[in-house]
């Protein structure tokens, strides 16, 4: 199962938060928010793609009779939702890229077997972390935001004071379970050598609970910078410290399981470093507001709800989100156990040999999950736009946003998937010096799967924005069951072996995507036109993939003798193929007019860009008219 599920709790949290707040607080954004659009950083391309979508989300209603909290909201407007969305998008992409890149040298240090131990440990950690923390930021940010909008500073403080000890206790319990039962978890995963790494990661679950409370509190004020900064600190520390420890243990000639556990220690240390950063951010935030003052607008402490009542409110939001987010993590753990078990009992391999094969599969996941770094911010950001349009009873606007979002996902995910499939062998050779046919086959299949992972993310978000958030409780179990069944029968077949695992992953997300489309057609009245969103992007992608493959083959033939046919030659040829593919793809998008003025409306200054590029509206294109004004009028 894909490691993309590691971020599933965060994604679902953003989706539910955006949908609920848009539905409750929707109203046209005011002039202050319009002016804030000009302050959006331009360093993040994905921030540009979805900022205009976020604009359509309604503003928070203010209470004029609460001067103190009104000042708080005015101060927080300096970091509006728009800027916060761009910051989170930039952080998300950076974290994804660093998280994948740092695994490249890690595989070289640990080898396939050691990386198999690493991935097994991480799957257990992800499951317990998701169960412990998935719903905390959403629940707390929603309640804090609601109380702040009403000017109730006392209630804001009560929410935090109840959440912190409650979820710290949950973190302690999860940490003890992970540490005490490490051998049992490793045995269940059919990988006994992963126990040391599981114990090393146990404190990380506790730290994750504390961090989630602080992130949720700050997000309640639409203050996203602390969350983004802590994510960056976490991933840099994880990469640097993990690699340093792994290399030090390797030089000292420690056993492979110990080196793997040392590599994963960077995760625990990175999370620990985030806590003082977030504490300082909260204190700095509160010192600029009235939240540090005793009392609050709720008056006496007796007027505030009891701690048990506040905890009940938090759990009411946390539990459904946690259940949904945990399901895919549970499937991942079960699937990893099935794969390791079938490799050992079906193919009669030793545990070490099975871990080597599992490591081959796991390192291909690092490449396959990269496209989701672009899609996750899009899937989170379209939800408030759709929910806001529906709340205003503008179904046609919701349909336009939905169709444009699907088209944008296709324009990003299709070429990424096709590029991975067409260039799987040189990619593995350039990154890992691995030219084995089995590994290339695994990555080729996972390349196709990466598109369906991205597509199911955005279609799930669309369904949730339309009020069908429980559908994922049907689609995910069905997809997970398909994967486990296929893996059981295919991986244990000597003629298929480990290649059965990516086949199961591809089938899982293809089934979820198909079910999402089915439910969209059955439940959503204003359905998007999927043919329009697919035909031209598919054509552009096919030409791009053929060009990239042809350029690589030609460059390899011309440069192989001159450069000796080593890794350097592969890197140069691969770079030429990627550049050629990008140029051809960009030219085709412009020539085929796959982008309409409505799509560019999702980008800040999109109307002006449409006029400059003479991009027509969808209506003008359908009628064959020469152009539009970029504002939706042909």
Coordinates of C-alpha atoms in Angstrom, one line a residue:
X1 CA 0.0 0.0 0.0
X2 CA 1.2 3.4 -0.8
X3 CA 3.0 5.6 1.7
X4 CA 0.8 8.4 0.6
X5 CA -1.6 7.3 3.4
X6 CA 0.9 8.8 5.8
X7 CA -0.5 12.2 5.1
X8 CA -4.1 11.0 4.9
X9 CA -5.1 12.4 8.3
X10 CA -3.8 15.8 7.5
X11 CA -5.6 15.8 4.1
X12 CA -8.9 14.7 5.5
X13 CA -8.5 17.2 8.3
X14 CA -8.1 20.1 5.9
X15 CA -11.0 18.8 3.8
X16 CA -13.5 18.5 6.7
X17 CA -12.4 21.8 8.2
X18 CA -12.8 23.7 5.0
X19 CA -16.2 22.2 4.2
X20 CA -17.7 22.7 7.6
X21 CA -16.5 26.2 8.0
X22 CA -17.5 27.2 4.5
X23 CA -21.0 25.8 5.1
X24 CA -21.4 27.5 8.5
X25 CA -19.8 30.9 7.8
X26 CA -20.2 31.5 4.1
X27 CA -20.6 35.1 3.0
X28 CA -18.9 37.1 0.2
X29 CA -15.3 38.0 1.1
X30 CA -14.8 41.6 2.0
X31 CA -12.4 44.1 0.6
X32 CA -9.7 43.3 3.1
X33 CA -9.5 39.7 1.8
X34 CA -9.3 41.0 -1.8
X35 CA -6.4 43.2 -0.9
X36 CA -4.7 40.3 0.9
X37 CA -4.5 38.4 -2.4
X38 CA -1.7 40.7 -3.5
X39 CA 0.4 39.5 -0.5
X40 CA 0.4 35.8 -1.6
X41 CA 4.0 34.5 -2.1
X42 CA 4.8 33.7 -5.7
X43 CA 7.4 31.1 -4.9
X44 CA 4.9 28.3 -4.9
X45 CA 3.2 27.4 -8.2
X46 CA 0.5 25.3 -6.5
X47 CA -0.3 28.2 -4.3
X48 CA -1.0 30.2 -7.5
X49 CA -3.2 27.4 -8.8
X50 CA -5.6 27.3 -5.9
X51 CA -5.5 30.7 -4.3
X52 CA -8.4 32.0 -6.3
X53 CA -10.4 28.9 -5.3
X54 CA -9.8 29.6 -1.7
X55 CA -11.0 33.2 -2.3
X56 CA -14.5 31.8 -2.8
X57 CA -14.6 30.6 0.7
X58 CA -16.7 32.8 2.9
X59 CA -15.4 35.1 5.6
X60 CA -15.9 34.6 9.3
X61 CA -18.8 36.6 10.7
X62 CA -17.7 39.1 13.3
X63 CA -19.5 40.2 16.5
X64 CA -19.3 44.0 16.6
X65 CA -20.0 44.1 20.3
X66 CA -16.9 42.1 21.1
X67 CA -14.1 44.6 20.6
X68 CA -11.3 42.5 22.0
X69 CA -11.8 39.5 19.8
X70 CA -12.5 41.8 16.8
X71 CA -9.0 43.2 17.2
X72 CA -7.7 39.6 17.3
X73 CA -9.4 38.9 14.0
X74 CA -8.2 42.1 12.4
X75 CA -4.6 41.3 13.5
X76 CA -4.9 37.8 12.1
X77 CA -6.1 39.2 8.7
X78 CA -2.5 40.1 8.1
X79 CA -2.1 36.4 7.5
X80 CA -5.3 35.7 5.7
X81 CA -6.6 32.3 4.6
X82 CA -5.3 32.9 1.2
X83 CA -1.7 33.5 2.3
X84 CA -2.0 30.6 4.8
X85 CA -3.1 28.3 2.0
X86 CA -0.1 29.2 -0.1
X87 CA 2.2 28.7 2.9
X88 CA 0.8 25.3 3.6
X89 CA 1.0 24.3 -0.1
X90 CA 4.6 25.4 -0.3
X91 CA 5.4 23.5 2.9
X92 CA 3.6 20.4 1.7
X93 CA 5.5 20.3 -1.6
X94 CA 8.8 21.0 0.2
X95 CA 8.2 18.3 2.8
X96 CA 7.2 15.8 0.2
X97 CA 10.2 16.4 -2.0
X98 CA 12.7 16.4 0.9
X99 CA 11.0 13.3 2.4
X100 CA 11.5 11.5 -0.9
X101 CA 14.9 12.8 -1.7
X102 CA 16.4 11.9 1.7
X103 CA 15.4 8.3 1.2
X104 CA 17.7 8.1 -1.8
X105 CA 21.0 8.1 0.1
X106 CA 19.2 6.2 2.9
X107 CA 18.6 3.2 0.6
X108 CA 22.3 3.3 -0.3
X109 CA 23.3 3.1 3.3
X110 CA 20.8 0.5 4.4
X111 CA 20.4 -1.5 1.3
X112 CA 17.1 -3.1 0.2
X113 CA 16.7 -5.3 3.3
X114 CA 17.5 -2.5 5.7
X115 CA 15.1 -0.2 3.9
X116 CA 12.5 -3.0 4.2
X117 CA 12.9 -2.9 8.0
X118 CA 12.6 0.9 7.9
X119 CA 9.4 0.8 5.9
X120 CA 7.8 -1.9 8.1
X121 CA 8.6 0.2 11.2
X122 CA 7.2 3.4 9.5
X123 CA 3.9 1.6 8.6
X124 CA 3.3 0.7 12.3
X125 CA 4.2 4.2 13.4
X126 CA 1.9 5.7 10.8
X127 CA -1.1 3.6 12.0
X128 CA -0.7 4.5 15.7
X129 CA 0.0 8.2 14.9
X130 CA -3.1 8.4 12.7
X131 CA -5.3 6.8 15.3
X132 CA -3.9 9.2 18.0
X133 CA -3.8 12.5 16.1
X134 CA -5.8 12.5 12.8
X135 CA -8.8 14.4 14.1
X136 CA -7.1 16.7 16.6
X137 CA -6.2 19.7 14.4
X138 CA -9.6 19.6 12.7
X139 CA -11.6 19.5 15.9
X140 CA -9.6 22.1 17.8
X141 CA -9.3 24.5 14.9
X142 CA -13.0 24.4 14.1
X143 CA -14.0 25.0 17.8
X144 CA -11.4 27.6 18.3
X145 CA -12.4 29.5 15.2
X146 CA -16.0 29.4 16.1
X147 CA -15.4 30.7 19.6
X148 CA -13.1 33.4 18.3
X149 CA -15.6 34.5 15.7
X150 CA -18.2 35.0 18.5
X151 CA -15.6 36.9 20.5
X152 CA -15.5 34.3 23.3
X153 CA -11.8 34.4 24.4
X154 CA -12.6 32.5 27.6
X155 CA -13.9 29.6 25.6
X156 CA -10.9 29.6 23.3
X157 CA -8.6 29.2 26.3
X158 CA -10.8 26.4 27.7
X159 CA -10.7 24.4 24.5
X160 CA -6.9 24.5 24.5
X161 CA -6.6 23.8 28.2
X162 CA -8.8 20.7 27.9
X163 CA -7.3 19.4 24.6
X164 CA -3.6 19.5 25.6
X165 CA -3.7 17.2 28.7
X166 CA -6.4 15.0 27.1
X167 CA -4.5 14.3 23.9
X168 CA -1.2 14.2 25.8
X169 CA -2.6 11.3 27.8
X170 CA -3.7 9.6 24.6
X171 CA -0.2 10.1 23.2
X172 CA 1.4 8.5 26.3
X173 CA -0.9 5.5 26.0
X174 CA -0.1 5.0 22.3
X175 CA 3.6 5.4 23.1
X176 CA 3.5 2.7 25.8
X177 CA 1.6 0.4 23.5
X178 CA 4.1 0.8 20.7
X179 CA 7.1 0.3 23.0
X180 CA 5.8 -2.6 25.1
X181 CA 4.3 -4.5 22.2
X182 CA 7.1 -3.8 19.6
X183 CA 8.0 -7.5 19.2
X184 CA 4.3 -8.4 18.7
X185 CA 3.9 -5.7 16.1
X186 CA 7.0 -6.8 14.3
X187 CA 5.8 -10.5 14.4
X188 CA 2.5 -9.5 13.0
X189 CA 4.3 -7.8 10.1
X190 CA 6.3 -11.0 9.5
X191 CA 9.4 -8.9 10.0
X192 CA 10.8 -9.6 13.5
X193 CA 13.9 -7.4 12.9
X194 CA 11.8 -4.3 12.8
X195 CA 11.1 -4.4 16.6
X196 CA 14.1 -2.1 17.4
X197 CA 12.9 0.6 15.1
X198 CA 9.3 0.4 16.4
X199 CA 10.7 1.1 20.0
X200 CA 12.8 4.0 18.7
X201 CA 9.7 5.6 17.1
X202 CA 7.4 5.1 20.2
X203 CA 8.1 8.6 21.7
X204 CA 7.3 10.1 18.3
X205 CA 3.6 9.2 18.7
X206 CA 3.5 11.2 22.0
X207 CA 5.3 14.2 20.4
X208 CA 2.8 14.0 17.5
X209 CA -0.2 14.4 19.8
X210 CA 1.3 17.5 21.5
X211 CA 2.2 19.0 18.1
X212 CA -1.3 18.3 16.7
X213 CA -2.9 20.3 19.6
X214 CA -0.7 23.3 19.0
X215 CA -1.2 23.2 15.2
X216 CA -5.0 22.9 15.6
X217 CA -5.1 25.9 17.9
X218 CA -3.1 28.1 15.6
X219 CA -5.0 27.0 12.5
X220 CA -8.2 28.0 14.4
X221 CA -7.0 31.6 13.9
X222 CA -6.0 30.9 10.3
X223 CA -2.4 31.3 11.4
X224 CA -0.7 28.7 9.2
X225 CA 2.9 29.7 9.4
X226 CA 3.7 27.8 12.6
X227 CA 2.2 24.6 11.1
X228 CA 4.2 25.0 7.9
X229 CA 7.4 25.9 9.7
X230 CA 7.1 23.0 12.1
X231 CA 6.6 20.6 9.1
X232 CA 9.8 22.0 7.5
X233 CA 11.8 21.6 10.7
X234 CA 10.5 18.1 11.2
X235 CA 11.4 16.9 7.7
X236 CA 14.8 18.5 7.7
X237 CA 15.7 17.1 11.1
X238 CA 14.4 13.7 10.1
X239 CA 16.5 13.7 7.0
X240 CA 19.7 15.1 8.4
X241 CA 19.7 13.4 11.8
X242 CA 18.5 10.1 10.4
X243 CA 21.2 9.9 7.7
X244 CA 24.0 11.0 10.1
X245 CA 23.0 8.3 12.7
X246 CA 22.6 5.6 10.0
X247 CA 26.0 6.4 8.5
X248 CA 27.7 6.5 11.9
X249 CA 26.2 3.1 12.9
X250 CA 27.3 1.7 9.5
X251 CA 30.9 2.8 10.1
X252 CA 30.8 1.2 13.5
X253 CA 29.7 -2.1 11.9
X254 CA 26.4 -2.4 13.7
X255 CA 23.9 -5.0 12.6
X256 CA 21.4 -4.0 9.9
X257 CA 18.3 -3.8 12.2
X258 CA 20.2 -1.5 14.5
X259 CA 21.2 0.8 11.6
X260 CA 17.6 0.8 10.4
X261 CA 16.4 1.8 13.8
X262 CA 19.1 4.6 14.0
X263 CA 17.9 5.9 10.6
X264 CA 14.4 6.3 11.8
X265 CA 15.5 8.0 15.0
X266 CA 15.5 11.2 13.0
X267 CA 11.7 11.2 13.0
X268 CA 11.5 11.2 16.8
X269 CA 14.1 13.9 17.2
X270 CA 12.6 16.0 14.5
X271 CA 9.1 15.9 16.1
X272 CA 10.7 16.7 19.5
X273 CA 12.3 19.8 18.1
X274 CA 9.0 21.1 16.8
X275 CA 7.4 21.3 20.2
X276 CA 9.4 24.3 21.6
X277 CA 8.9 26.0 18.3
X278 CA 5.1 25.7 18.5
X279 CA 5.0 26.7 22.1
X280 CA 6.9 29.8 21.3
X281 CA 4.6 30.6 18.4
X282 CA 1.5 30.2 20.6
X283 CA 2.9 32.5 23.3
X284 CA 3.9 35.1 20.7
X285 CA 0.4 34.9 19.2
X286 CA -1.3 35.2 22.5
X287 CA 0.9 38.1 23.6
X288 CA -0.3 40.1 20.6
X289 CA -4.0 39.5 21.6
X290 CA -6.2 39.6 24.6
X291 CA -5.9 35.8 25.0
X292 CA -3.1 36.1 27.6
X293 CA -5.4 38.1 29.9
X294 CA -7.3 36.3 32.7
X295 CA -11.1 35.8 32.3
X296 CA -12.2 36.5 28.8
X297 CA -15.5 37.5 27.3
X298 CA -17.3 34.5 28.8
X299 CA -16.9 36.1 32.2
X300 CA -16.4 33.8 35.3
X301 CA -14.9 30.4 34.9
X302 CA -18.2 28.9 36.1
X303 CA -19.9 30.2 33.0
X304 CA -17.6 28.2 30.8
X305 CA -18.6 24.6 29.8
X306 CA -17.2 21.8 31.9
X307 CA -14.1 20.0 30.8
X308 CA -16.0 16.8 30.1
X309 CA -18.4 18.8 27.9
X310 CA -15.5 20.3 25.9
X311 CA -13.8 17.0 25.6
X312 CA -17.1 15.5 24.3
X313 CA -17.3 18.3 21.6
X314 CA -13.7 17.5 20.6
X315 CA -14.3 13.8 20.3
X316 CA -17.5 14.3 18.3
X317 CA -15.4 15.8 15.5
X318 CA -12.3 13.7 16.1
X319 CA -13.8 10.2 16.0
X320 CA -15.3 10.2 12.5
X321 CA -12.2 11.8 11.0
X322 CA -10.0 9.4 12.8
X323 CA -12.0 6.4 11.7
X324 CA -11.8 7.5 8.1
X325 CA -8.2 8.3 8.2
X326 CA -7.2 5.2 10.1
X327 CA -8.8 2.8 7.7
X328 CA -6.3 3.2 5.0
X329 CA -3.4 3.0 7.5
X330 CA -4.9 -0.2 8.8
X331 CA -5.2 -1.6 5.3
X332 CA -1.5 -0.6 4.7
X333 CA -0.4 -2.5 7.8
X334 CA -2.4 -5.6 6.9
X335 CA -1.2 -5.5 3.3
X336 CA 2.4 -5.2 4.3
X337 CA 2.0 -8.2 6.6
X338 CA 0.3 -10.2 3.8
X339 CA 3.1 -9.3 1.4
X340 CA 5.9 -10.3 3.8
X341 CA 4.1 -13.5 4.8
X342 CA 3.4 -14.6 1.2
X343 CA 7.0 -13.9 0.2
X344 CA 8.2 -16.2 3.0
X345 CA 5.6 -18.9 2.9
X346 CA 4.5 -18.8 -0.7
X347 CA 7.9 -18.4 -2.3
X348 CA 9.8 -20.1 0.5
X349 CA 12.1 -17.2 1.2
X350 CA 13.9 -16.3 4.4
X351 CA 12.9 -13.2 6.4
X352 CA 16.0 -11.4 5.2
X353 CA 15.3 -12.3 1.5
X354 CA 11.6 -11.3 1.9
X355 CA 12.7 -7.9 3.4
X356 CA 15.0 -7.3 0.4
X357 CA 12.1 -7.7 -2.0
X358 CA 9.9 -5.6 0.2
X359 CA 12.6 -2.9 0.2
X360 CA 12.7 -3.0 -3.6
X361 CA 9.0 -2.3 -3.7
X362 CA 9.2 0.4 -0.9
X363 CA 11.9 2.5 -2.6
X364 CA 9.8 2.6 -5.8
X365 CA 7.0 4.1 -3.6
X366 CA 9.3 7.1 -3.0
X367 CA 9.0 8.1 -6.6
X368 CA 5.4 7.1 -7.1
X369 CA 4.2 9.3 -4.3
X370 CA 5.8 12.5 -5.6
X371 CA 2.8 13.6 -7.8
X372 CA 0.6 13.7 -4.7
X373 CA 2.6 16.6 -3.4
X374 CA 1.0 18.7 -6.1
X375 CA -2.5 17.2 -5.8
X376 CA -3.0 17.3 -2.0
X377 CA -3.1 21.1 -1.8
X378 CA -5.5 21.2 -4.7
X379 CA -7.8 18.6 -3.2
X380 CA -7.9 20.4 0.1
X381 CA -8.4 23.9 -1.5
X382 CA -11.3 23.0 -3.8
X383 CA -13.5 21.8 -1.0
X384 CA -14.3 25.2 0.6
X385 CA -14.9 26.7 -2.9
X386 CA -17.5 24.0 -3.8
X387 CA -19.0 24.0 -0.3
X388 CA -19.4 27.8 -0.4
X389 CA -21.0 27.7 -3.9
X390 CA -23.5 25.1 -2.7
X391 CA -24.2 27.1 0.4
X392 CA -25.1 30.0 -1.8
X393 CA -27.3 27.7 -3.9
X394 CA -25.1 28.3 -6.9
X395 CA -24.9 24.7 -8.2
X396 CA -23.6 25.8 -11.6
X397 CA -20.6 27.5 -10.1
X398 CA -19.9 24.4 -8.0
X399 CA -20.0 22.3 -11.3
X400 CA -17.5 24.7 -13.0
X401 CA -15.1 24.5 -10.1
X402 CA -15.4 20.7 -9.9
X403 CA -14.8 20.3 -13.6
X404 CA -11.8 22.7 -13.6
X405 CA -10.4 20.9 -10.6
X406 CA -10.6 17.5 -12.3
X407 CA -9.0 19.0 -15.4
X408 CA -6.2 20.6 -13.4
X409 CA -5.5 17.3 -11.6
X410 CA -5.4 15.5 -15.0
X411 CA -3.0 18.1 -16.4
X412 CA -0.7 17.5 -13.5
X413 CA -1.1 13.8 -12.6
X414 CA -1.4 12.3 -16.1
X415 CA 2.0 13.5 -17.4
X416 CA 3.7 12.7 -14.1
X417 CA 2.3 9.1 -14.2
X418 CA 3.1 8.7 -17.9
X419 CA 6.6 10.0 -17.4
X420 CA 7.3 7.6 -14.6
X421 CA 6.0 4.7 -16.7
X422 CA 8.0 5.6 -19.8
X423 CA 11.3 6.3 -18.0
X424 CA 11.1 3.9 -15.1
X425 CA 14.4 2.1 -15.9
X426 CA 16.6 5.3 -16.3
X427 CA 14.9 6.9 -13.3
X428 CA 15.9 3.9 -11.0
X429 CA 19.3 3.8 -12.5
X430 CA 19.9 7.5 -12.0
X431 CA 18.5 7.6 -8.4
X432 CA 19.4 4.2 -7.0
X433 CA 21.8 2.6 -9.6
X434 CA 19.3 -0.1 -9.8
X435 CA 18.7 -1.4 -13.4
X436 CA 17.1 -4.7 -12.4
X437 CA 14.1 -5.5 -14.7
X438 CA 12.0 -6.5 -11.6
X439 CA 12.4 -3.1 -10.0
X440 CA 11.6 -1.3 -13.3
X441 CA 8.5 -3.3 -13.7
X442 CA 7.4 -2.4 -10.1
X443 CA 7.9 1.3 -10.8
X444 CA 6.1 1.1 -14.2
X445 CA 3.0 -0.3 -12.5
X446 CA 3.2 2.1 -9.6
X447 CA 3.5 5.0 -12.2
X448 CA 0.1 4.1 -13.5
X449 CA -1.2 3.7 -9.9
X450 CA 0.1 7.3 -9.0
X451 CA -2.6 8.8 -11.3
X452 CA -5.4 6.9 -9.6
X453 CA -4.1 7.9 -6.2
X454 CA -4.3 11.6 -7.3
X455 CA -7.6 11.2 -9.0
X456 CA -9.2 9.4 -6.0
X457 CA -8.0 12.2 -3.7
X458 CA -9.7 14.9 -5.7
X459 CA -12.9 13.0 -6.3
X460 CA -13.2 12.1 -2.7
X461 CA -12.8 15.7 -1.8
X462 CA -15.5 16.6 -4.3
X463 CA -17.9 14.1 -2.8
X464 CA -17.2 15.4 0.7
X465 CA -17.7 19.0 -0.4
X466 CA -21.1 18.0 -1.7
X467 CA -22.1 16.5 1.7
X468 CA -21.3 12.8 0.9
X469 CA -18.4 12.4 3.3
X470 CA -19.5 9.0 4.4
X471 CA -19.1 7.5 1.0
X472 CA -15.4 7.0 1.7
X473 CA -16.5 4.4 4.3
X474 CA -17.7 2.3 1.4
X475 CA -15.1 3.0 -1.3
X476 CA -12.0 2.6 0.9
X477 CA -12.9 -0.8 2.3
X478 CA -13.8 -2.1 -1.1
X479 CA -10.5 -0.9 -2.6
X480 CA -8.5 -2.2 0.4
X481 CA -10.1 -5.6 0.1
X482 CA -9.3 -5.8 -3.6
X483 CA -5.6 -5.0 -2.8
X484 CA -5.3 -7.6 0.0
X485 CA -6.9 -10.3 -2.0
X486 CA -4.8 -9.7 -5.1
X487 CA -1.6 -9.4 -3.0
X488 CA -2.4 -12.7 -1.3
X489 CA -2.8 -14.7 -4.5
X490 CA -0.3 -12.9 -6.7
X491 CA 2.7 -12.4 -4.4
X492 CA 2.6 -16.0 -3.4
X493 CA 2.7 -17.1 -7.0
X494 CA 6.3 -17.8 -8.0
X495 CA 5.6 -16.5 -11.6
X496 CA 4.6 -13.1 -10.2
X497 CA 6.2 -12.6 -6.8
X498 CA 6.7 -9.1 -5.5
X499 CA 5.3 -7.6 -8.7
X500 CA 1.9 -8.6 -7.4
X501 CA 2.1 -5.9 -4.7
X502 CA 2.1 -2.9 -7.1
X503 CA -0.6 -4.7 -9.1
X504 CA -2.7 -4.7 -5.9
X505 CA -1.9 -1.1 -5.2
X506 CA -2.9 -0.1 -8.8
X507 CA -6.2 -2.1 -8.5
X508 CA -7.0 -0.6 -5.1
X509 CA -6.9 3.0 -6.2
X510 CA -8.4 2.3 -9.6
X511 CA -11.4 0.7 -7.9
X512 CA -11.8 3.6 -5.5
X513 CA -11.6 6.1 -8.3
X514 CA -14.2 4.2 -10.3
X515 CA -16.6 4.0 -7.3
X516 CA -16.1 7.7 -6.7
X517 CA -17.1 8.5 -10.3
X518 CA -20.1 6.2 -9.9
X519 CA -21.3 8.0 -6.8
X520 CA -20.7 11.4 -8.4
X521 CA -23.0 10.4 -11.2
X522 CA -25.6 9.0 -8.9
X523 CA -25.6 11.7 -6.2
X524 CA -24.5 15.0 -7.7
X525 CA -27.1 16.7 -9.8
X526 CA -24.7 19.2 -11.5
X527 CA -22.2 16.7 -12.7
X528 CA -19.0 17.7 -14.4
X529 CA -18.3 16.7 -18.0
X530 CA -15.6 14.1 -17.6
X531 CA -15.0 13.7 -21.3
X532 CA -14.0 17.3 -21.6
X533 CA -11.7 17.0 -18.6
X534 CA -9.9 13.9 -20.0
X535 CA -9.7 13.8 -23.8
X536 CA -7.3 16.7 -24.5
X537 CA -5.1 16.0 -21.4
X538 CA -4.8 12.4 -22.4
X539 CA -3.8 13.3 -26.0
X540 CA -1.2 15.8 -24.7
X541 CA 0.1 13.2 -22.3
X542 CA 0.4 10.5 -24.9
X543 CA 2.5 12.7 -27.2
X544 CA 4.6 13.9 -24.3
X545 CA 5.4 10.3 -23.1
X546 CA 6.3 9.2 -26.6
X547 CA 8.5 12.2 -27.1
X548 CA 10.3 11.7 -23.7
X549 CA 10.9 8.0 -24.4
X550 CA 12.1 8.6 -28.0
X551 CA 14.5 11.4 -26.9
X552 CA 15.9 9.2 -24.1
X553 CA 16.5 6.3 -26.5
X554 CA 18.1 8.6 -29.1
X555 CA 20.3 10.4 -26.5
X556 CA 21.3 7.1 -25.0
X557 CA 22.4 5.8 -28.4
X558 CA 24.4 9.0 -29.2
X559 CA 26.0 9.5 -25.8
X560 CA 26.5 6.0 -24.5
X561 CA 29.8 5.5 -26.3
X562 CA 31.1 9.1 -25.6
X563 CA 30.2 9.0 -21.8
X564 CA 30.9 5.3 -21.3
X565 CA 27.3 4.2 -20.7
X566 CA 27.6 4.7 -16.9
X567 CA 25.3 6.5 -14.4
X568 CA 26.4 10.0 -15.6
X569 CA 25.3 9.1 -19.2
X570 CA 21.9 7.9 -17.8
X571 CA 21.4 11.2 -15.8
X572 CA 22.2 13.4 -18.9
X573 CA 20.0 11.4 -21.2
X574 CA 17.2 11.4 -18.6
X575 CA 17.5 15.1 -18.1
X576 CA 17.2 15.7 -21.9
X577 CA 14.2 13.4 -22.1
X578 CA 12.4 15.2 -19.3
X579 CA 13.1 18.6 -20.7
X580 CA 11.9 17.6 -24.1
X581 CA 8.7 16.1 -22.6
X582 CA 8.0 19.3 -20.6
X583 CA 8.5 21.5 -23.6
X584 CA 6.3 19.4 -25.9
X585 CA 3.6 19.1 -23.2
X586 CA 3.5 22.8 -22.5
X587 CA 3.3 23.6 -26.3
X588 CA 0.4 21.1 -26.8
X589 CA -1.6 22.5 -23.9
X590 CA -1.4 25.9 -25.5
X591 CA -2.0 24.7 -29.1
X592 CA -5.0 22.5 -28.1
X593 CA -6.5 25.2 -25.9
X594 CA -7.1 22.7 -23.2
X595 CA -7.1 25.5 -20.7
X596 CA -10.2 27.7 -20.7
X597 CA -10.8 31.1 -19.1
X598 CA -12.8 29.4 -16.4
X599 CA -9.8 27.2 -15.5
X600 CA -7.5 30.3 -15.3
X601 CA -10.1 31.9 -13.0
X602 CA -8.6 29.5 -10.4
X603 CA -5.4 31.4 -10.6
X604 CA -4.8 34.9 -9.2
X605 CA -4.9 37.5 -12.0
X606 CA -6.2 34.7 -14.2
X607 CA -8.5 37.0 -16.1
X608 CA -5.6 39.1 -17.2
X609 CA -3.6 36.0 -18.1
X610 CA -6.5 34.7 -20.1
X611 CA -6.6 38.0 -22.1
X612 CA -2.8 38.0 -22.6
X613 CA -2.8 34.4 -23.9
X614 CA -6.1 35.0 -25.7
X615 CA -7.6 32.0 -23.9
X616 CA -11.3 31.6 -24.7
X617 CA -14.1 30.7 -22.3
X618 CA -15.5 27.2 -22.5
X619 CA -18.6 28.6 -24.1
X620 CA -16.6 30.4 -26.8
X621 CA -14.6 27.2 -27.5
X622 CA -17.7 25.1 -27.8
X623 CA -19.3 27.6 -30.2
X624 CA -16.1 27.9 -32.3
X625 CA -15.9 31.7 -31.6
X626 CA -12.5 33.4 -31.9
X627 CA -12.0 34.3 -28.3
X628 CA -13.3 35.7 -25.1
X629 CA -12.5 38.5 -22.8
X630 CA -11.0 36.3 -20.1
X631 CA -13.7 37.2 -17.6
X632 CA -16.1 34.6 -18.7
X633 CA -17.8 36.6 -21.4
X634 CA -17.4 35.5 -25.0

